[in-house]
């Protein structure tokens, strides 16, 4: 007699075609997005579910975790875990894994792409040409030089370090702000976020999301960055006070912004859509074929490892 496989609750499809086959190797798959009544499925199968697949942008809250009494592992696609109630999961002995490192290059590439696009007004320039304004009226406005300028990195973790490498390639002066100084980097530490913003020409936000960094970048920091400064955010929209950002940009108190993330995605403040000193893109930092495959593969590897050894490979830090 074959014993029934334990069940895995999958909240969203993974971005590789072979995901169902890999996941079904160890588990009976419950693909929640296909269920006509998700709550009914969870209620009827709650005792069978030992693993859950989710993502950095799929809320995985205590209510769902508590509805699954035998849940032992949550495997998430994405490096951020602020959408998952990790503290609650860990308090119940549930392992939580994310997909760090495999996306560092793409996220850092986009951070620098946004910096260049914001400083050199690439979005505005595109619209200028497409609107047949070239040669038909006002000359296109001058931008801001990037090479040899000063960049402040808020959150010098693995992605922040990849951003610093790119900044070094542009001969930039690099300083950073963390909760604590690092002893293993050649960059200057700034204990005060406002002082870092006052010093910097560009401020790049690369922190984790969640309560610890919520609105860390406030009106005071934005004012310190100033009318010649620009802010780049590839972290989480929650890290910047978005109303203060819109106000500082509109008043000219802040020179520009390059944004990949927003407080209430996919909603983006309408005011940002009309500003020529703002570059806005739809949370695409890790959205390349190569990186999303690598992230999905790491989720599958975490699930395999949990099934065969009882331990995920890349657990999020204990909170
Ligand atoms: C995507 C991200 O939103 O990894 C993260 O934390 O924010 C982005 O990579 C995520 O990967 C969605 O799957």
GROMACS .gro file of C-alpha atoms and ligand atoms in nm:
model
  332
    1UNK     CA    1   0.000   0.000   0.000
    2UNK     CA    2   0.148   0.339  -0.100
    3UNK     CA    3   0.127   0.609   0.166
    4UNK     CA    4  -0.033   0.938   0.060
    5UNK     CA    5   0.214   1.219  -0.006
    6UNK     CA    6   0.196   1.518   0.226
    7UNK     CA    7   0.048   1.825   0.062
    8UNK     CA    8   0.215   2.148  -0.049
    9UNK     CA    9   0.001   2.462  -0.078
   10UNK     CA   10   0.124   2.676  -0.369
   11UNK     CA   11  -0.008   3.036  -0.361
   12UNK     CA   12   0.121   3.132  -0.708
   13UNK     CA   13   0.281   2.967  -1.009
   14UNK     CA   14   0.662   2.964  -1.022
   15UNK     CA   15   0.827   3.112  -1.329
   16UNK     CA   16   0.969   2.787  -1.472
   17UNK     CA   17   0.764   2.529  -1.671
   18UNK     CA   18   0.907   2.231  -1.486
   19UNK     CA   19   0.796   2.358  -1.141
   20UNK     CA   20   0.486   2.129  -1.110
   21UNK     CA   21   0.691   1.820  -1.194
   22UNK     CA   22   0.965   1.909  -0.943
   23UNK     CA   23   0.719   1.995  -0.665
   24UNK     CA   24   0.505   1.683  -0.724
   25UNK     CA   25   0.812   1.466  -0.671
   26UNK     CA   26   0.766   1.495  -0.295
   27UNK     CA   27   0.423   1.650  -0.245
   28UNK     CA   28   0.063   1.645  -0.353
   29UNK     CA   29   0.032   1.990  -0.509
   30UNK     CA   30  -0.254   2.221  -0.414
   31UNK     CA   31  -0.240   2.510  -0.666
   32UNK     CA   32  -0.449   2.764  -0.481
   33UNK     CA   33  -0.485   3.014  -0.767
   34UNK     CA   34  -0.680   2.747  -0.962
   35UNK     CA   35  -0.931   2.682  -0.680
   36UNK     CA   36  -1.280   2.833  -0.729
   37UNK     CA   37  -1.304   2.870  -0.350
   38UNK     CA   38  -0.958   2.909  -0.196
   39UNK     CA   39  -1.084   2.927   0.161
   40UNK     CA   40  -1.280   2.603   0.118
   41UNK     CA   41  -0.971   2.426  -0.015
   42UNK     CA   42  -0.758   2.548   0.276
   43UNK     CA   43  -1.023   2.440   0.527
   44UNK     CA   44  -1.068   2.095   0.373
   45UNK     CA   45  -0.696   2.019   0.330
   46UNK     CA   46  -0.550   2.209   0.626
   47UNK     CA   47  -0.425   1.897   0.811
   48UNK     CA   48  -0.246   1.756   0.504
   49UNK     CA   49  -0.041   2.069   0.424
   50UNK     CA   50   0.318   2.067   0.552
   51UNK     CA   51   0.479   2.309   0.306
   52UNK     CA   52   0.380   2.635   0.139
   53UNK     CA   53   0.521   2.814  -0.166
   54UNK     CA   54   0.475   3.190  -0.181
   55UNK     CA   55   0.662   3.501  -0.299
   56UNK     CA   56   0.800   3.832  -0.177
   57UNK     CA   57   0.489   4.008  -0.306
   58UNK     CA   58   0.227   3.754  -0.188
   59UNK     CA   59   0.100   3.836   0.165
   60UNK     CA   60   0.152   3.530   0.386
   61UNK     CA   61   0.010   3.639   0.719
   62UNK     CA   62  -0.041   3.479   1.061
   63UNK     CA   63  -0.407   3.400   0.979
   64UNK     CA   64  -0.306   3.165   0.695
   65UNK     CA   65  -0.015   3.021   0.891
   66UNK     CA   66  -0.246   2.942   1.186
   67UNK     CA   67  -0.502   2.781   0.953
   68UNK     CA   68  -0.245   2.512   0.867
   69UNK     CA   69  -0.173   2.319   1.190
   70UNK     CA   70   0.089   2.091   1.036
   71UNK     CA   71   0.278   2.354   0.835
   72UNK     CA   72   0.653   2.307   0.869
   73UNK     CA   73   0.811   2.517   0.588
   74UNK     CA   74   0.734   2.832   0.390
   75UNK     CA   75   0.946   2.868   0.075
   76UNK     CA   76   0.929   3.213  -0.087
   77UNK     CA   77   1.042   3.338  -0.427
   78UNK     CA   78   1.217   3.669  -0.366
   79UNK     CA   79   1.477   3.810  -0.132
   80UNK     CA   80   1.237   4.034   0.061
   81UNK     CA   81   1.024   3.871   0.329
   82UNK     CA   82   0.831   4.168   0.469
   83UNK     CA   83   0.508   4.027   0.320
   84UNK     CA   84   0.549   3.711   0.529
   85UNK     CA   85   0.481   3.703   0.903
   86UNK     CA   86   0.823   3.546   0.960
   87UNK     CA   87   0.831   3.615   1.335
   88UNK     CA   88   0.500   3.433   1.382
   89UNK     CA   89   0.608   3.143   1.162
   90UNK     CA   90   0.940   3.103   1.341
   91UNK     CA   91   0.764   3.120   1.680
   92UNK     CA   92   0.575   2.807   1.573
   93UNK     CA   93   0.891   2.629   1.457
   94UNK     CA   94   0.808   2.683   1.089
   95UNK     CA   95   1.111   2.732   0.863
   96UNK     CA   96   1.098   3.024   0.617
   97UNK     CA   97   1.326   3.038   0.311
   98UNK     CA   98   1.383   3.318   0.059
   99UNK     CA   99   1.599   3.345  -0.254
  100UNK     CA  100   1.899   3.568  -0.168
  101UNK     CA  101   2.206   3.635  -0.385
  102UNK     CA  102   2.074   3.501  -0.716
  103UNK     CA  103   1.910   3.839  -0.787
  104UNK     CA  104   2.185   4.072  -0.657
  105UNK     CA  105   2.326   4.160  -0.999
  106UNK     CA  106   1.993   4.235  -1.165
  107UNK     CA  107   1.870   4.445  -0.874
  108UNK     CA  108   2.199   4.637  -0.861
  109UNK     CA  109   2.194   4.678  -1.240
  110UNK     CA  110   1.847   4.831  -1.222
  111UNK     CA  111   1.949   5.059  -0.935
  112UNK     CA  112   2.225   5.197  -1.151
  113UNK     CA  113   2.003   5.206  -1.455
  114UNK     CA  114   1.757   5.418  -1.258
  115UNK     CA  115   2.039   5.643  -1.134
  116UNK     CA  116   2.165   5.704  -1.489
  117UNK     CA  117   1.812   5.746  -1.625
  118UNK     CA  118   1.722   5.996  -1.353
  119UNK     CA  119   2.045   6.197  -1.370
  120UNK     CA  120   2.053   6.208  -1.750
  121UNK     CA  121   1.675   6.248  -1.789
  122UNK     CA  122   1.640   5.944  -2.017
  123UNK     CA  123   1.265   5.905  -1.963
  124UNK     CA  124   1.204   6.272  -2.038
  125UNK     CA  125   1.436   6.253  -2.343
  126UNK     CA  126   1.245   5.956  -2.482
  127UNK     CA  127   0.913   6.142  -2.447
  128UNK     CA  128   1.072   6.455  -2.602
  129UNK     CA  129   1.176   6.268  -2.918
  130UNK     CA  130   0.859   6.060  -2.948
  131UNK     CA  131   0.652   6.380  -2.919
  132UNK     CA  132   0.846   6.533  -3.212
  133UNK     CA  133   0.970   6.814  -2.990
  134UNK     CA  134   1.329   6.780  -3.112
  135UNK     CA  135   1.398   7.067  -3.351
  136UNK     CA  136   1.055   7.203  -3.290
  137UNK     CA  137   1.093   7.443  -3.003
  138UNK     CA  138   1.279   7.437  -2.672
  139UNK     CA  139   1.611   7.250  -2.657
  140UNK     CA  140   1.623   6.949  -2.434
  141UNK     CA  141   1.738   7.049  -2.079
  142UNK     CA  142   2.083   6.960  -1.948
  143UNK     CA  143   2.114   6.667  -1.709
  144UNK     CA  144   2.351   6.583  -1.423
  145UNK     CA  145   2.689   6.412  -1.453
  146UNK     CA  146   2.713   6.074  -1.273
  147UNK     CA  147   3.083   5.977  -1.295
  148UNK     CA  148   3.301   6.101  -1.009
  149UNK     CA  149   2.996   6.214  -0.809
  150UNK     CA  150   2.901   6.119  -0.450
  151UNK     CA  151   2.665   5.826  -0.386
  152UNK     CA  152   2.516   5.731  -0.050
  153UNK     CA  153   2.391   5.373  -0.014
  154UNK     CA  154   2.127   5.314   0.252
  155UNK     CA  155   2.153   4.948   0.346
  156UNK     CA  156   2.494   4.804   0.257
  157UNK     CA  157   2.396   4.439   0.244
  158UNK     CA  158   2.458   4.200  -0.044
  159UNK     CA  159   2.260   4.408  -0.295
  160UNK     CA  160   2.406   4.730  -0.155
  161UNK     CA  161   2.756   4.590  -0.207
  162UNK     CA  162   2.674   4.503  -0.568
  163UNK     CA  163   2.552   4.861  -0.616
  164UNK     CA  164   2.876   4.993  -0.462
  165UNK     CA  165   3.078   4.786  -0.712
  166UNK     CA  166   2.890   4.955  -0.996
  167UNK     CA  167   2.943   5.298  -0.842
  168UNK     CA  168   3.316   5.229  -0.816
  169UNK     CA  169   3.311   5.155  -1.188
  170UNK     CA  170   3.188   5.511  -1.239
  171UNK     CA  171   3.471   5.647  -1.018
  172UNK     CA  172   3.215   5.764  -0.761
  173UNK     CA  173   3.279   5.850  -0.396
  174UNK     CA  174   3.087   5.594  -0.192
  175UNK     CA  175   2.955   5.621   0.164
  176UNK     CA  176   2.684   5.419   0.334
  177UNK     CA  177   2.440   5.408   0.623
  178UNK     CA  178   2.355   5.091   0.815
  179UNK     CA  179   2.235   5.040   1.170
  180UNK     CA  180   2.598   4.952   1.246
  181UNK     CA  181   2.926   5.017   1.064
  182UNK     CA  182   3.085   4.726   0.878
  183UNK     CA  183   3.452   4.642   0.932
  184UNK     CA  184   3.494   4.457   0.602
  185UNK     CA  185   3.430   4.727   0.342
  186UNK     CA  186   3.644   5.013   0.200
  187UNK     CA  187   3.356   5.261   0.207
  188UNK     CA  188   3.294   5.542   0.454
  189UNK     CA  189   3.021   5.488   0.715
  190UNK     CA  190   2.774   5.760   0.803
  191UNK     CA  191   2.586   5.701   1.127
  192UNK     CA  192   2.345   5.983   1.049
  193UNK     CA  193   2.108   5.925   0.754
  194UNK     CA  194   2.049   6.299   0.723
  195UNK     CA  195   2.423   6.372   0.715
  196UNK     CA  196   2.465   6.104   0.446
  197UNK     CA  197   2.188   6.269   0.243
  198UNK     CA  198   2.348   6.613   0.287
  199UNK     CA  199   2.681   6.476   0.160
  200UNK     CA  200   2.547   6.272  -0.131
  201UNK     CA  201   2.455   6.371  -0.485
  202UNK     CA  202   2.260   6.045  -0.519
  203UNK     CA  203   2.099   5.838  -0.240
  204UNK     CA  204   2.025   5.473  -0.325
  205UNK     CA  205   1.787   5.282  -0.098
  206UNK     CA  206   1.881   4.914  -0.065
  207UNK     CA  207   1.746   4.824   0.279
  208UNK     CA  208   1.510   4.546   0.378
  209UNK     CA  209   1.141   4.633   0.392
  210UNK     CA  210   0.909   4.597   0.690
  211UNK     CA  211   0.845   4.776   1.018
  212UNK     CA  212   1.214   4.835   1.104
  213UNK     CA  213   1.264   5.057   0.797
  214UNK     CA  214   0.913   5.196   0.749
  215UNK     CA  215   0.940   5.560   0.634
  216UNK     CA  216   1.307   5.565   0.727
  217UNK     CA  217   1.349   5.818   0.447
  218UNK     CA  218   1.139   6.108   0.573
  219UNK     CA  219   1.093   6.474   0.479
  220UNK     CA  220   1.407   6.575   0.670
  221UNK     CA  221   1.626   6.329   0.478
  222UNK     CA  222   1.473   6.429   0.145
  223UNK     CA  223   1.534   6.798   0.221
  224UNK     CA  224   1.896   6.719   0.314
  225UNK     CA  225   1.946   6.545  -0.021
  226UNK     CA  226   1.825   6.869  -0.173
  227UNK     CA  227   1.735   7.030  -0.506
  228UNK     CA  228   2.051   6.902  -0.677
  229UNK     CA  229   2.013   6.552  -0.532
  230UNK     CA  230   1.821   6.246  -0.650
  231UNK     CA  231   1.690   5.941  -0.467
  232UNK     CA  232   1.680   5.588  -0.613
  233UNK     CA  233   1.463   5.317  -0.454
  234UNK     CA  234   1.494   4.947  -0.543
  235UNK     CA  235   1.414   4.826  -0.191
  236UNK     CA  236   1.052   4.868  -0.080
  237UNK     CA  237   0.812   5.155  -0.120
  238UNK     CA  238   0.750   5.143   0.256
  239UNK     CA  239   1.103   5.270   0.322
  240UNK     CA  240   1.026   5.619   0.188
  241UNK     CA  241   0.748   5.850   0.314
  242UNK     CA  242   0.583   5.864  -0.028
  243UNK     CA  243   0.367   6.171   0.044
  244UNK     CA  244   0.678   6.358   0.160
  245UNK     CA  245   0.861   6.241  -0.155
  246UNK     CA  246   0.587   6.369  -0.384
  247UNK     CA  247   0.579   6.700  -0.198
  248UNK     CA  248   0.958   6.746  -0.208
  249UNK     CA  249   0.970   6.670  -0.580
  250UNK     CA  250   0.678   6.897  -0.660
  251UNK     CA  251   0.823   7.188  -0.463
  252UNK     CA  252   1.173   7.148  -0.606
  253UNK     CA  253   1.310   7.075  -0.259
  254UNK     CA  254   1.435   6.742  -0.407
  255UNK     CA  255   1.591   6.731  -0.752
  256UNK     CA  256   1.474   6.394  -0.880
  257UNK     CA  257   1.378   6.033  -0.813
  258UNK     CA  258   1.418   5.695  -0.979
  259UNK     CA  259   1.168   5.448  -0.840
  260UNK     CA  260   1.103   5.075  -0.882
  261UNK     CA  261   0.888   5.030  -0.572
  262UNK     CA  262   0.594   5.215  -0.415
  263UNK     CA  263   0.394   5.220  -0.093
  264UNK     CA  264   0.076   5.066  -0.240
  265UNK     CA  265   0.179   4.871  -0.552
  266UNK     CA  266   0.057   4.854  -0.822
  267UNK     CA  267  -0.090   5.197  -0.742
  268UNK     CA  268   0.157   5.479  -0.817
  269UNK     CA  269   0.076   5.838  -0.713
  270UNK     CA  270  -0.059   6.023  -1.019
  271UNK     CA  271   0.161   6.323  -0.936
  272UNK     CA  272   0.472   6.112  -1.000
  273UNK     CA  273   0.346   6.021  -1.348
  274UNK     CA  274   0.349   6.385  -1.462
  275UNK     CA  275   0.692   6.486  -1.329
  276UNK     CA  276   0.977   6.502  -1.583
  277UNK     CA  277   1.237   6.475  -1.304
  278UNK     CA  278   1.107   6.130  -1.203
  279UNK     CA  279   1.172   5.788  -1.358
  280UNK     CA  280   0.915   5.527  -1.256
  281UNK     CA  281   0.917   5.156  -1.342
  282UNK     CA  282   0.690   4.870  -1.220
  283UNK     CA  283   0.895   4.674  -0.965
  284UNK     CA  284   1.113   4.504  -1.225
  285UNK     CA  285   1.447   4.488  -1.042
  286UNK     CA  286   1.466   4.108  -1.050
  287UNK     CA  287   1.247   4.070  -1.359
  288UNK     CA  288   1.484   3.917  -1.611
  289UNK     CA  289   1.454   3.571  -1.768
  290UNK     CA  290   1.781   3.460  -1.615
  291UNK     CA  291   1.722   3.586  -1.264
  292UNK     CA  292   1.360   3.479  -1.227
  293UNK     CA  293   1.463   3.129  -1.343
  294UNK     CA  294   1.741   3.126  -1.085
  295UNK     CA  295   1.497   3.241  -0.816
  296UNK     CA  296   1.238   2.979  -0.904
  297UNK     CA  297   1.509   2.710  -0.913
  298UNK     CA  298   1.621   2.813  -0.564
  299UNK     CA  299   1.263   2.786  -0.436
  300UNK     CA  300   1.244   2.435  -0.584
  301UNK     CA  301   1.581   2.346  -0.430
  302UNK     CA  302   1.457   2.470  -0.091
  303UNK     CA  303   1.145   2.256  -0.121
  304UNK     CA  304   1.350   1.952  -0.226
  305UNK     CA  305   1.590   2.002   0.066
  306UNK     CA  306   1.305   2.037   0.313
  307UNK     CA  307   1.143   1.718   0.176
  308UNK     CA  308   1.462   1.512   0.184
  309UNK     CA  309   1.651   1.652   0.484
  310UNK     CA  310   1.390   1.839   0.683
  311UNK     CA  311   1.589   2.163   0.640
  312UNK     CA  312   1.556   2.446   0.386
  313UNK     CA  313   1.878   2.569   0.220
  314UNK     CA  314   1.843   2.948   0.251
  315UNK     CA  315   1.650   3.027   0.570
  316UNK     CA  316   1.567   3.391   0.636
  317UNK     CA  317   1.743   3.530   0.946
  318UNK     CA  318   1.582   3.456   1.283
  319UNK     CA  319   1.366   3.751   1.384
  320LIG     C1  320   1.009   4.047  -0.675
  320LIG     C2  321   1.144   4.141  -0.491
  320LIG     O1  322   0.907   4.123  -0.629
  320LIG     O2  323   1.283   3.959  -0.442
  320LIG     C3  324   1.217   4.055  -0.395
  320LIG     O3  325   1.209   4.086  -0.274
  320LIG     O4  326   1.086   4.238  -0.452
  320LIG     C4  327   1.143   4.109  -0.636
  320LIG     O5  328   1.243   4.025  -0.673
  320LIG     C5  329   0.989   3.912  -0.618
  320LIG     O6  330   1.094   3.837  -0.653
  320LIG     C6  331   0.856   3.852  -0.670
  320LIG     O7  332   0.864   3.716  -0.692
   0.00000   0.00000   0.00000
